[in-house]
PDB file of C-alpha atoms in Angstrom:
ATOM      1  CA  MET B   1      41.604 -39.324  51.551  1.00  0.00           C
ATOM      2  CA  GLY B   2      41.440 -37.230  55.027  1.00  0.00           C
ATOM      3  CA  ASP B   3      45.263 -36.534  54.635  1.00  0.00           C
ATOM      4  CA  GLN B   4      45.140 -35.125  51.640  1.00  0.00           C
ATOM      5  CA  ALA B   5      42.041 -33.654  52.661  1.00  0.00           C
ATOM      6  CA  SER B   6      44.253 -32.090  55.558  1.00  0.00           C
ATOM      7  CA  ILE B   7      46.955 -30.999  53.297  1.00  0.00           C
ATOM      8  CA  LEU B   8      44.888 -29.218  50.902  1.00  0.00           C
ATOM      9  CA  SER B   9      43.040 -27.539  53.793  1.00  0.00           C
ATOM     10  CA  SER B  10      46.589 -26.000  55.441  1.00  0.00           C
ATOM     11  CA  THR B  11      47.268 -25.456  51.542  1.00  0.00           C
ATOM     12  CA  ILE B  12      44.412 -23.168  51.011  1.00  0.00           C
ATOM     13  CA  ALA B  13      44.071 -21.844  54.244  1.00  0.00           C
ATOM     14  CA  GLN B  14      48.340 -19.339  53.427  1.00  0.00           C
ATOM     15  CA  ASP B  15      47.161 -18.105  50.042  1.00  0.00           C
ATOM     16  CA  SER B  16      45.732 -14.352  50.917  1.00  0.00           C
ATOM     17  CA  THR B  17      43.205 -12.831  48.242  1.00  0.00           C
ATOM     18  CA  ILE B  18      43.196  -8.692  47.924  1.00  0.00           C
ATOM     19  CA  LYS B  19      40.386  -6.998  48.817  1.00  0.00           C
ATOM     20  CA  LYS B  20      39.679  -3.181  47.621  1.00  0.00           C
ATOM     21  CA  THR B  21      37.088  -1.035  48.139  1.00  0.00           C
ATOM     22  CA  LEU B  22      34.303  -0.332  45.823  1.00  0.00           C
ATOM     23  CA  HIS B  23      31.901   2.612  45.410  1.00  0.00           C
ATOM     24  CA  VAL B  24      27.889   1.837  45.928  1.00  0.00           C
ATOM     25  CA  HIS B  25      26.199   3.923  43.034  1.00  0.00           C
ATOM     26  CA  ARG B  26      22.506   5.450  43.558  1.00  0.00           C
ATOM     27  CA  TRP B  27      20.717   7.032  40.069  1.00  0.00           C
ATOM     28  CA  ARG B  28      20.772  10.598  39.966  1.00  0.00           C
ATOM     29  CA  PRO B  29      17.970  11.720  37.814  1.00  0.00           C
ATOM     30  CA  SER B  30      19.092  15.696  38.381  1.00  0.00           C
ATOM     31  CA  HIS B  31      22.168  14.891  37.380  1.00  0.00           C
ATOM     32  CA  HIS B  32      20.642  11.967  34.538  1.00  0.00           C
ATOM     33  CA  LYS B  33      23.586   9.564  35.722  1.00  0.00           C
ATOM     34  CA  TRP B  34      25.245   7.255  38.156  1.00  0.00           C
ATOM     35  CA  LYS B  35      26.969   9.117  41.583  1.00  0.00           C
ATOM     36  CA  HIS B  36      28.271   6.589  44.632  1.00  0.00           C
ATOM     37  CA  VAL B  37      26.925   8.325  47.982  1.00  0.00           C
ATOM     38  CA  VAL B  38      28.782   8.188  50.657  1.00  0.00           C
ATOM     39  CA  ILE B  39      28.854   4.865  53.197  1.00  0.00           C
ATOM     40  CA  SER B  40      29.094   5.662  56.926  1.00  0.00           C
ATOM     41  CA  SER B  41      31.604   3.685  58.683  1.00  0.00           C
ATOM     42  CA  ASP B  42      29.518   3.700  61.934  1.00  0.00           C
ATOM     43  CA  PRO B  43      26.388   1.610  61.779  1.00  0.00           C
ATOM     44  CA  ASN B  44      25.708   2.601  65.018  1.00  0.00           C
ATOM     45  CA  GLU B  45      24.508   6.320  62.927  1.00  0.00           C
ATOM     46  CA  GLY B  46      22.360   4.679  60.801  1.00  0.00           C
ATOM     47  CA  LEU B  47      23.046   6.927  58.066  1.00  0.00           C
ATOM     48  CA  TRP B  48      23.310   6.021  54.568  1.00  0.00           C
ATOM     49  CA  GLY B  49      23.928   8.606  51.929  1.00  0.00           C
ATOM     50  CA  GLY B  50      23.325  11.202  54.600  1.00  0.00           C
ATOM     51  CA  ARG B  51      19.729  10.518  55.526  1.00  0.00           C
ATOM     52  CA  HIS B  52      18.600   7.955  58.692  1.00  0.00           C
ATOM     53  CA  THR B  53      17.112   5.005  57.739  1.00  0.00           C
ATOM     54  CA  ARG B  54      15.549   2.460  60.078  1.00  0.00           C
ATOM     55  CA  PRO B  55      16.861  -0.940  59.174  1.00  0.00           C
ATOM     56  CA  PRO B  56      14.841  -3.863  58.102  1.00  0.00           C
ATOM     57  CA  ASP B  57      14.419  -7.041  60.199  1.00  0.00           C
ATOM     58  CA  HIS B  58      13.952  -8.888  56.774  1.00  0.00           C
ATOM     59  CA  LEU B  59      14.800  -9.139  53.846  1.00  0.00           C
ATOM     60  CA  ARG B  60      14.591 -11.018  50.090  1.00  0.00           C
ATOM     61  CA  LEU B  61      17.954 -12.501  49.047  1.00  0.00           C
ATOM     62  CA  ILE B  62      17.894 -13.162  44.778  1.00  0.00           C
ATOM     63  CA  THR B  63      20.870 -14.702  43.980  1.00  0.00           C
ATOM     64  CA  TRP B  64      21.146 -16.008  39.908  1.00  0.00           C
ATOM     65  CA  ASN B  65      24.122 -16.545  37.285  1.00  0.00           C
ATOM     66  CA  LEU B  66      22.951 -15.544  33.683  1.00  0.00           C
ATOM     67  CA  ASP B  67      25.724 -16.958  31.571  1.00  0.00           C
ATOM     68  CA  PHE B  68      27.753 -15.148  29.400  1.00  0.00           C
ATOM     69  CA  ASN B  69      28.443 -17.193  26.843  1.00  0.00           C
ATOM     70  CA  LYS B  70      26.344 -15.790  24.538  1.00  0.00           C
ATOM     71  CA  PHE B  71      28.140 -12.192  24.492  1.00  0.00           C
ATOM     72  CA  GLU B  72      26.056 -10.884  21.940  1.00  0.00           C
ATOM     73  CA  ASP B  73      22.109 -11.315  23.116  1.00  0.00           C
ATOM     74  CA  GLN B  74      22.884 -10.870  26.950  1.00  0.00           C
ATOM     75  CA  SER B  75      21.635  -7.918  27.407  1.00  0.00           C
ATOM     76  CA  ASN B  76      17.884  -9.161  26.079  1.00  0.00           C
ATOM     77  CA  ARG B  77      18.581 -11.847  28.261  1.00  0.00           C
ATOM     78  CA  LEU B  78      19.310 -10.609  31.514  1.00  0.00           C
ATOM     79  CA  LEU B  79      16.169  -8.451  31.442  1.00  0.00           C
ATOM     80  CA  THR B  80      14.065 -10.761  30.671  1.00  0.00           C
ATOM     81  CA  ALA B  81      15.479 -12.069  33.897  1.00  0.00           C
ATOM     82  CA  LEU B  82      14.440  -8.492  35.505  1.00  0.00           C
ATOM     83  CA  ARG B  83      10.789  -8.973  33.774  1.00  0.00           C
ATOM     84  CA  SER B  84      10.696 -12.216  36.029  1.00  0.00           C
ATOM     85  CA  LEU B  85      12.077 -10.764  38.945  1.00  0.00           C
ATOM     86  CA  GLN B  86       9.513  -8.120  39.531  1.00  0.00           C
ATOM     87  CA  PHE B  87       6.655 -10.128  37.878  1.00  0.00           C
ATOM     88  CA  MET B  88       6.653 -13.321  38.620  1.00  0.00           C
ATOM     89  CA  VAL B  89       9.503 -13.864  42.124  1.00  0.00           C
ATOM     90  CA  LEU B  90       9.165 -10.069  44.290  1.00  0.00           C
ATOM     91  CA  ASP B  91       5.273  -9.862  42.761  1.00  0.00           C
ATOM     92  CA  CYS B  92       6.229  -6.585  42.426  1.00  0.00           C
ATOM     93  CA  GLY B  93       5.801  -5.009  38.814  1.00  0.00           C
ATOM     94  CA  ASP B  94       7.183  -1.684  38.981  1.00  0.00           C
ATOM     95  CA  GLU B  95       6.469  -0.874  42.271  1.00  0.00           C
ATOM     96  CA  SER B  96       9.493  -1.433  44.993  1.00  0.00           C
ATOM     97  CA  PRO B  97       9.837  -5.038  45.107  1.00  0.00           C
ATOM     98  CA  GLY B  98      10.667  -3.649  49.796  1.00  0.00           C
ATOM     99  CA  PRO B  99      14.250  -4.806  51.147  1.00  0.00           C
ATOM    100  CA  THR B 100      15.383  -7.158  48.768  1.00  0.00           C
ATOM    101  CA  CYS B 101      19.443  -7.805  48.076  1.00  0.00           C
ATOM    102  CA  ILE B 102      19.970  -9.377  44.491  1.00  0.00           C
ATOM    103  CA  LEU B 103      23.530 -10.922  43.487  1.00  0.00           C
ATOM    104  CA  LEU B 104      24.344 -11.656  39.807  1.00  0.00           C
ATOM    105  CA  GLN B 105      27.069 -13.819  38.731  1.00  0.00           C
ATOM    106  CA  GLU B 106      28.392 -13.719  35.098  1.00  0.00           C
ATOM    107  CA  ILE B 107      27.257 -10.161  34.358  1.00  0.00           C
ATOM    108  CA  THR B 108      29.286  -8.757  30.891  1.00  0.00           C
ATOM    109  CA  PRO B 109      30.109  -5.226  29.780  1.00  0.00           C
ATOM    110  CA  ALA B 110      27.481  -4.972  27.875  1.00  0.00           C
ATOM    111  CA  GLY B 111      24.967  -7.264  30.416  1.00  0.00           C
ATOM    112  CA  LEU B 112      26.059  -4.501  33.286  1.00  0.00           C
ATOM    113  CA  SER B 113      25.171  -1.574  30.779  1.00  0.00           C
ATOM    114  CA  ALA B 114      21.783  -3.299  30.070  1.00  0.00           C
ATOM    115  CA  LEU B 115      20.871  -3.578  34.151  1.00  0.00           C
ATOM    116  CA  LEU B 116      22.007   0.498  34.427  1.00  0.00           C
ATOM    117  CA  GLU B 117      19.741   2.002  32.269  1.00  0.00           C
ATOM    118  CA  THR B 118      16.699  -0.288  33.389  1.00  0.00           C
ATOM    119  CA  ASP B 119      14.347   2.588  35.158  1.00  0.00           C
ATOM    120  CA  TRP B 120      13.261  -0.301  38.432  1.00  0.00           C
ATOM    121  CA  VAL B 121      16.499  -1.125  39.164  1.00  0.00           C
ATOM    122  CA  ARG B 122      17.615   3.141  38.900  1.00  0.00           C
ATOM    123  CA  GLN B 123      14.608   3.913  41.119  1.00  0.00           C
ATOM    124  CA  TYR B 124      14.666   1.205  43.790  1.00  0.00           C
ATOM    125  CA  PHE B 125      18.323  -0.145  43.923  1.00  0.00           C
ATOM    126  CA  TYR B 126      21.468   0.307  44.948  1.00  0.00           C
ATOM    127  CA  VAL B 127      24.335  -1.011  42.211  1.00  0.00           C
ATOM    128  CA  THR B 128      28.272  -1.812  42.839  1.00  0.00           C
ATOM    129  CA  PRO B 129      30.073  -2.210  40.509  1.00  0.00           C
ATOM    130  CA  ILE B 130      28.718   0.184  37.617  1.00  0.00           C
ATOM    131  CA  ASP B 131      32.225   0.061  35.953  1.00  0.00           C
ATOM    132  CA  PRO B 132      33.295  -3.389  34.299  1.00  0.00           C
ATOM    133  CA  SER B 133      37.174  -2.646  35.260  1.00  0.00           C
ATOM    134  CA  LYS B 134      36.402  -3.727  38.531  1.00  0.00           C
ATOM    135  CA  TRP B 135      36.170  -7.091  37.906  1.00  0.00           C
ATOM    136  CA  PRO B 136      39.410  -8.960  37.546  1.00  0.00           C
ATOM    137  CA  GLY B 137      40.532  -9.026  34.048  1.00  0.00           C
ATOM    138  CA  PRO B 138      41.681  -8.729  30.938  1.00  0.00           C
ATOM    139  CA  HIS B 139      38.642 -10.775  29.404  1.00  0.00           C
ATOM    140  CA  TYR B 140      35.712  -9.550  31.715  1.00  0.00           C
ATOM    141  CA  ASN B 141      34.091 -12.973  31.368  1.00  0.00           C
ATOM    142  CA  TYR B 142      32.345 -13.310  35.103  1.00  0.00           C
ATOM    143  CA  GLY B 143      31.424  -9.973  36.378  1.00  0.00           C
ATOM    144  CA  ASN B 144      29.559 -10.121  39.663  1.00  0.00           C
ATOM    145  CA  VAL B 145      27.050  -7.274  40.010  1.00  0.00           C
ATOM    146  CA  THR B 146      25.309  -6.637  43.618  1.00  0.00           C
ATOM    147  CA  LEU B 147      21.676  -4.776  44.334  1.00  0.00           C
ATOM    148  CA  VAL B 148      20.365  -3.423  47.037  1.00  0.00           C
ATOM    149  CA  HIS B 149      17.043  -1.735  47.729  1.00  0.00           C
ATOM    150  CA  LYS B 150      17.514   1.398  49.010  1.00  0.00           C
ATOM    151  CA  SER B 151      15.825   0.847  52.782  1.00  0.00           C
ATOM    152  CA  ILE B 152      18.911  -1.339  53.375  1.00  0.00           C
ATOM    153  CA  PRO B 153      21.457   0.574  55.106  1.00  0.00           C
ATOM    154  CA  ILE B 154      24.958  -0.599  53.984  1.00  0.00           C
ATOM    155  CA  PHE B 155      28.093   0.068  55.885  1.00  0.00           C
ATOM    156  CA  GLY B 156      30.969  -1.533  53.560  1.00  0.00           C
ATOM    157  CA  ALA B 157      31.476  -2.837  50.124  1.00  0.00           C
ATOM    158  CA  HIS B 158      34.240  -4.363  48.618  1.00  0.00           C
ATOM    159  CA  ILE B 159      35.826  -6.963  46.235  1.00  0.00           C
ATOM    160  CA  LEU B 160      37.666  -9.567  47.168  1.00  0.00           C
ATOM    161  CA  HIS B 161      39.991 -10.808  44.044  1.00  0.00           C
ATOM    162  CA  TYR B 162      40.711 -14.448  44.692  1.00  0.00           C
ATOM    163  CA  GLY B 163      44.003 -14.394  42.022  1.00  0.00           C
ATOM    164  CA  ALA B 164      45.290 -15.402  38.969  1.00  0.00           C
ATOM    165  CA  THR B 165      42.808 -18.593  37.771  1.00  0.00           C
ATOM    166  CA  GLN B 166      41.782 -19.353  34.634  1.00  0.00           C
ATOM    167  CA  GLN B 167      38.006 -18.039  34.695  1.00  0.00           C
ATOM    168  CA  GLU B 168      39.462 -14.565  37.020  1.00  0.00           C
ATOM    169  CA  ARG B 169      37.193 -15.348  39.541  1.00  0.00           C
ATOM    170  CA  SER B 170      35.823 -12.532  42.642  1.00  0.00           C
ATOM    171  CA  ALA B 171      33.367 -11.703  44.464  1.00  0.00           C
ATOM    172  CA  ILE B 172      31.878  -9.139  45.717  1.00  0.00           C
ATOM    173  CA  GLU B 173      30.869  -8.110  49.925  1.00  0.00           C
ATOM    174  CA  ILE B 174      28.860  -6.073  51.912  1.00  0.00           C
ATOM    175  CA  ASP B 175      27.661  -4.718  55.127  1.00  0.00           C
ATOM    176  CA  VAL B 176      24.285  -4.097  55.814  1.00  0.00           C
ATOM    177  CA  ARG B 177      22.599  -3.495  58.778  1.00  0.00           C
ATOM    178  CA  MET B 178      19.497  -5.948  60.237  1.00  0.00           C
ATOM    179  CA  ARG B 179      17.995  -4.745  63.037  1.00  0.00           C
ATOM    180  CA  ASN B 180      20.846  -3.715  65.544  1.00  0.00           C
ATOM    181  CA  TYR B 181      23.771  -6.032  63.855  1.00  0.00           C
ATOM    182  CA  THR B 182      25.512  -5.730  60.932  1.00  0.00           C
ATOM    183  CA  LEU B 183      24.776  -8.557  58.381  1.00  0.00           C
ATOM    184  CA  ARG B 184      27.977  -9.450  55.336  1.00  0.00           C
ATOM    185  CA  ILE B 185      26.758 -10.751  52.478  1.00  0.00           C
ATOM    186  CA  ILE B 186      29.193 -11.599  49.413  1.00  0.00           C
ATOM    187  CA  ASN B 187      27.893 -12.474  46.125  1.00  0.00           C
ATOM    188  CA  SER B 188      30.161 -15.217  44.627  1.00  0.00           C
ATOM    189  CA  HIS B 189      31.685 -17.350  41.215  1.00  0.00           C
ATOM    190  CA  LEU B 190      33.849 -19.953  42.605  1.00  0.00           C
ATOM    191  CA  GLU B 191      36.251 -21.967  39.948  1.00  0.00           C
ATOM    192  CA  SER B 192      35.139 -24.094  37.456  1.00  0.00           C
ATOM    193  CA  LEU B 193      35.591 -27.486  36.427  1.00  0.00           C
ATOM    194  CA  ALA B 194      36.513 -30.338  37.141  1.00  0.00           C
ATOM    195  CA  GLY B 195      40.238 -31.946  37.902  1.00  0.00           C
ATOM    196  CA  PRO B 196      43.116 -31.045  41.018  1.00  0.00           C
ATOM    197  CA  THR B 197      43.878 -28.019  39.947  1.00  0.00           C
ATOM    198  CA  ASN B 198      40.174 -26.181  39.642  1.00  0.00           C
ATOM    199  CA  LYS B 199      39.268 -27.691  42.584  1.00  0.00           C
ATOM    200  CA  TYR B 200      41.838 -26.419  45.117  1.00  0.00           C
ATOM    201  CA  HIS B 201      41.033 -23.046  43.644  1.00  0.00           C
ATOM    202  CA  ARG B 202      37.681 -23.621  44.196  1.00  0.00           C
ATOM    203  CA  PHE B 203      38.023 -24.833  48.065  1.00  0.00           C
ATOM    204  CA  ARG B 204      40.455 -21.355  48.242  1.00  0.00           C
ATOM    205  CA  GLN B 205      37.679 -19.684  47.050  1.00  0.00           C
ATOM    206  CA  LEU B 206      35.106 -20.932  49.495  1.00  0.00           C
ATOM    207  CA  PHE B 207      37.627 -21.000  52.588  1.00  0.00           C
ATOM    208  CA  GLU B 208      38.284 -17.167  51.697  1.00  0.00           C
ATOM    209  CA  CYS B 209      34.752 -16.837  51.545  1.00  0.00           C
ATOM    210  CA  ALA B 210      34.154 -18.234  55.218  1.00  0.00           C
ATOM    211  CA  LYS B 211      36.796 -16.422  56.681  1.00  0.00           C
ATOM    212  CA  ARG B 212      35.541 -13.396  55.312  1.00  0.00           C
ATOM    213  CA  LEU B 213      32.186 -14.341  56.892  1.00  0.00           C
ATOM    214  CA  LYS B 214      33.715 -15.106  60.558  1.00  0.00           C
ATOM    215  CA  ASP B 215      35.550 -12.332  60.707  1.00  0.00           C
ATOM    216  CA  ASN B 216      32.043 -10.179  61.238  1.00  0.00           C
ATOM    217  CA  PRO B 217      30.877 -10.902  64.440  1.00  0.00           C
ATOM    218  CA  ALA B 218      27.183 -11.550  63.186  1.00  0.00           C
ATOM    219  CA  GLY B 219      28.423 -13.815  60.757  1.00  0.00           C
ATOM    220  CA  GLY B 220      26.358 -13.976  57.339  1.00  0.00           C
ATOM    221  CA  PHE B 221      26.626 -15.594  53.859  1.00  0.00           C
ATOM    222  CA  VAL B 222      28.526 -16.539  51.044  1.00  0.00           C
ATOM    223  CA  ALA B 223      25.947 -17.108  47.963  1.00  0.00           C
ATOM    224  CA  GLY B 224      26.193 -17.254  44.354  1.00  0.00           C
ATOM    225  CA  ASP B 225      27.708 -19.487  41.215  1.00  0.00           C
ATOM    226  CA  LEU B 226      29.463 -21.679  43.888  1.00  0.00           C
ATOM    227  CA  ASN B 227      30.093 -24.976  41.457  1.00  0.00           C
ATOM    228  CA  ALA B 228      29.494 -27.606  44.166  1.00  0.00           C
ATOM    229  CA  ILE B 229      30.636 -30.212  42.166  1.00  0.00           C
ATOM    230  CA  ASP B 230      33.218 -32.000  44.005  1.00  0.00           C
ATOM    231  CA  SER B 231      32.082 -35.325  46.224  1.00  0.00           C
ATOM    232  CA  ASP B 232      33.629 -33.960  49.247  1.00  0.00           C
ATOM    233  CA  TRP B 233      31.642 -30.258  49.123  1.00  0.00           C
ATOM    234  CA  ASP B 234      29.199 -30.754  51.654  1.00  0.00           C
ATOM    235  CA  GLU B 235      32.257 -32.196  53.976  1.00  0.00           C
ATOM    236  CA  ARG B 236      34.611 -29.251  53.844  1.00  0.00           C
ATOM    237  CA  VAL B 237      31.590 -26.605  54.174  1.00  0.00           C
ATOM    238  CA  TYR B 238      30.909 -28.103  57.366  1.00  0.00           C
ATOM    239  CA  GLU B 239      34.287 -28.425  58.802  1.00  0.00           C
ATOM    240  CA  ARG B 240      34.634 -24.760  58.290  1.00  0.00           C
ATOM    241  CA  GLY B 241      31.269 -24.632  60.578  1.00  0.00           C
ATOM    242  CA  LEU B 242      29.776 -23.177  57.489  1.00  0.00           C
ATOM    243  CA  VAL B 243      25.653 -24.345  56.853  1.00  0.00           C
ATOM    244  CA  ASP B 244      24.049 -24.639  53.470  1.00  0.00           C
ATOM    245  CA  ALA B 245      20.769 -22.849  53.687  1.00  0.00           C
ATOM    246  CA  GLY B 246      19.318 -24.972  50.784  1.00  0.00           C
ATOM    247  CA  GLU B 247      19.786 -28.515  52.799  1.00  0.00           C
ATOM    248  CA  GLU B 248      18.369 -26.823  56.023  1.00  0.00           C
ATOM    249  CA  CYS B 249      15.116 -25.692  53.731  1.00  0.00           C
ATOM    250  CA  ARG B 250      15.072 -28.912  52.437  1.00  0.00           C
ATOM    251  CA  GLU B 251      16.115 -27.856  48.425  1.00  0.00           C
ATOM    252  CA  THR B 252      17.110 -30.671  46.995  1.00  0.00           C
ATOM    253  CA  GLY B 253      16.529 -29.813  43.192  1.00  0.00           C
ATOM    254  CA  HIS B 254      19.575 -29.009  40.911  1.00  0.00           C
ATOM    255  CA  THR B 255      20.076 -25.909  39.582  1.00  0.00           C
ATOM    256  CA  TRP B 256      22.781 -26.570  36.632  1.00  0.00           C
ATOM    257  CA  GLY B 257      21.418 -28.998  33.800  1.00  0.00           C
ATOM    258  CA  ASP B 258      18.443 -29.382  32.112  1.00  0.00           C
ATOM    259  CA  GLN B 259      18.880 -25.814  30.265  1.00  0.00           C
ATOM    260  CA  ARG B 260      22.278 -26.316  29.366  1.00  0.00           C
ATOM    261  CA  HIS B 261      23.814 -25.704  26.547  1.00  0.00           C
ATOM    262  CA  ASP B 262      24.699 -29.036  24.654  1.00  0.00           C
ATOM    263  CA  GLY B 263      28.433 -29.432  24.017  1.00  0.00           C
ATOM    264  CA  PRO B 264      31.106 -31.335  25.100  1.00  0.00           C
ATOM    265  CA  GLU B 265      32.094 -29.745  28.736  1.00  0.00           C
ATOM    266  CA  GLU B 266      28.687 -29.339  29.342  1.00  0.00           C
ATOM    267  CA  ALA B 267      27.665 -33.179  28.709  1.00  0.00           C
ATOM    268  CA  ARG B 268      30.900 -34.077  30.797  1.00  0.00           C
ATOM    269  CA  PHE B 269      28.989 -32.752  34.066  1.00  0.00           C
ATOM    270  CA  PRO B 270      25.173 -34.466  35.607  1.00  0.00           C
ATOM    271  CA  ASN B 271      22.601 -31.995  36.996  1.00  0.00           C
ATOM    272  CA  SER B 272      23.481 -31.026  40.543  1.00  0.00           C
ATOM    273  CA  ARG B 273      22.775 -28.157  42.576  1.00  0.00           C
ATOM    274  CA  MET B 274      26.336 -25.568  41.711  1.00  0.00           C
ATOM    275  CA  ASP B 275      23.866 -22.758  43.278  1.00  0.00           C
ATOM    276  CA  ARG B 276      24.015 -22.049  47.223  1.00  0.00           C
ATOM    277  CA  ILE B 277      23.645 -20.429  49.798  1.00  0.00           C
ATOM    278  CA  VAL B 278      26.018 -20.923  53.081  1.00  0.00           C
ATOM    279  CA  CYS B 279      25.749 -19.189  56.153  1.00  0.00           C
ATOM    280  CA  HIS B 280      27.251 -18.386  59.094  1.00  0.00           C
ATOM    281  CA  TYR B 281      25.238 -18.209  62.132  1.00  0.00           C
ATOM    282  CA  PRO B 282      27.776 -16.963  64.971  1.00  0.00           C
ATOM    283  CA  GLN B 283      24.958 -15.668  67.259  1.00  0.00           C
ATOM    284  CA  ALA B 284      21.805 -17.102  65.469  1.00  0.00           C
ATOM    285  CA  LEU B 285      20.831 -13.496  64.891  1.00  0.00           C
ATOM    286  CA  PHE B 286      19.392 -14.040  61.054  1.00  0.00           C
ATOM    287  CA  ARG B 287      18.011 -17.199  59.428  1.00  0.00           C
ATOM    288  CA  VAL B 288      17.830 -18.130  55.867  1.00  0.00           C
ATOM    289  CA  THR B 289      14.746 -19.738  54.924  1.00  0.00           C
ATOM    290  CA  ASN B 290      12.186 -21.001  52.228  1.00  0.00           C
ATOM    291  CA  VAL B 291      14.882 -21.335  50.049  1.00  0.00           C
ATOM    292  CA  ARG B 292      13.621 -22.094  46.056  1.00  0.00           C
ATOM    293  CA  ARG B 293      14.457 -22.247  42.415  1.00  0.00           C
ATOM    294  CA  ILE B 294      13.874 -19.851  40.530  1.00  0.00           C
ATOM    295  CA  GLY B 295      13.712 -19.529  36.257  1.00  0.00           C
ATOM    296  CA  ILE B 296      12.574 -22.738  35.521  1.00  0.00           C
ATOM    297  CA  GLY B 297      11.711 -22.700  32.032  1.00  0.00           C
ATOM    298  CA  LEU B 298      12.853 -19.743  31.299  1.00  0.00           C
ATOM    299  CA  ARG B 299      13.452 -17.974  27.466  1.00  0.00           C
ATOM    300  CA  HIS B 300      13.713 -15.059  25.619  1.00  0.00           C
ATOM    301  CA  GLU B 301      12.917 -15.847  22.251  1.00  0.00           C
ATOM    302  CA  ALA B 302      14.589 -18.955  22.001  1.00  0.00           C
ATOM    303  CA  ASP B 303      16.879 -19.242  24.280  1.00  0.00           C
ATOM    304  CA  TRP B 304      17.445 -19.878  27.614  1.00  0.00           C
ATOM    305  CA  VAL B 305      17.477 -16.901  29.385  1.00  0.00           C
ATOM    306  CA  SER B 306      20.322 -18.750  31.497  1.00  0.00           C
ATOM    307  CA  ASP B 307      21.599 -22.261  31.607  1.00  0.00           C
ATOM    308  CA  HIS B 308      21.863 -22.452  35.568  1.00  0.00           C
ATOM    309  CA  PHE B 309      18.206 -22.007  38.005  1.00  0.00           C
ATOM    310  CA  GLY B 310      18.191 -18.915  40.272  1.00  0.00           C
ATOM    311  CA  LEU B 311      17.814 -18.860  43.794  1.00  0.00           C
ATOM    312  CA  ALA B 312      15.335 -16.951  46.442  1.00  0.00           C
ATOM    313  CA  ALA B 313      15.363 -16.981  50.174  1.00  0.00           C
ATOM    314  CA  ASP B 314      13.827 -14.821  52.888  1.00  0.00           C
ATOM    315  CA  VAL B 315      16.415 -14.122  55.333  1.00  0.00           C
ATOM    316  CA  VAL B 316      14.878 -12.869  58.374  1.00  0.00           C
ATOM    317  CA  SER B 317      16.409 -11.649  61.924  1.00  0.00           C
ATOM    318  CA  THR B 318      15.509 -13.975  65.176  1.00  0.00           C
ATOM    319  CA  GLN B 319      15.513 -10.806  67.608  1.00  0.00           C
ATOM    320  CA  THR B 320      12.018  -9.649  68.740  1.00  0.00           C
ATOM    321  CA  GLN B 321      11.293  -6.904  69.245  1.00  0.00           C
TER     322      GLN B 321
END
């Protein structure tokens, strides 16, 4: 097993991922449309969209796979999920939630359209991407979308195309400012299903995320549906110098299984912690704490909002004033 793992690791390390710049957008009521904003490339300027911003010392993090399978119903299920975040998870109602990042996976074009039409999102968040053609095609079944509260300075946004695989997976990478350092946040959905080929791609994608986190001096985290179904998952995470924040916070509950669809594919897999928040803390400038599950038992009419539970956590700077 050790020799096989070494071969796998060395092979994966040779694969490359295509990185493309993304625009970040905000809603402009005067134009009645989403417009992209200019991101300063110099974190020392503290400029975002042409205005000075004081970087926060904490933010709330949410990640949630919202299930693309029922195409005709995702818009309504997504809106129910957003209302749950507003009134139950963030407890802000229609008001501002404060510094918050929301990472969504398995968003369809129809779901993205519904999200962009939501008043709460329009008022308080920057969104990337707003165009589903930015996702790997041609089916656009597995879109990732990142929402960043307007109080958080952003200094870069990219999409990582992992390459042509069965599930056409990708990641959204953003660099945000906390205190006097830049934190890298990667929203990803890794390759799913069992089998050696899928496992190979899954770890290749995870290792690419690890590399991207290590390229940032202050580190950061990758969060999302990471399909952590392999028996050697934890070993591969630790050997890359990463920390499973959920395990560190003793969140051991599974995020997939109780609300699965009735079908032969789903029946093959046991309940598991498919969804994770995996961190790189090179300078111990921040911590991801208080990881907890959300969306348990949430329905839109007769349907589960998702076959996954989401995760919420607190990202806190360890620096003092």
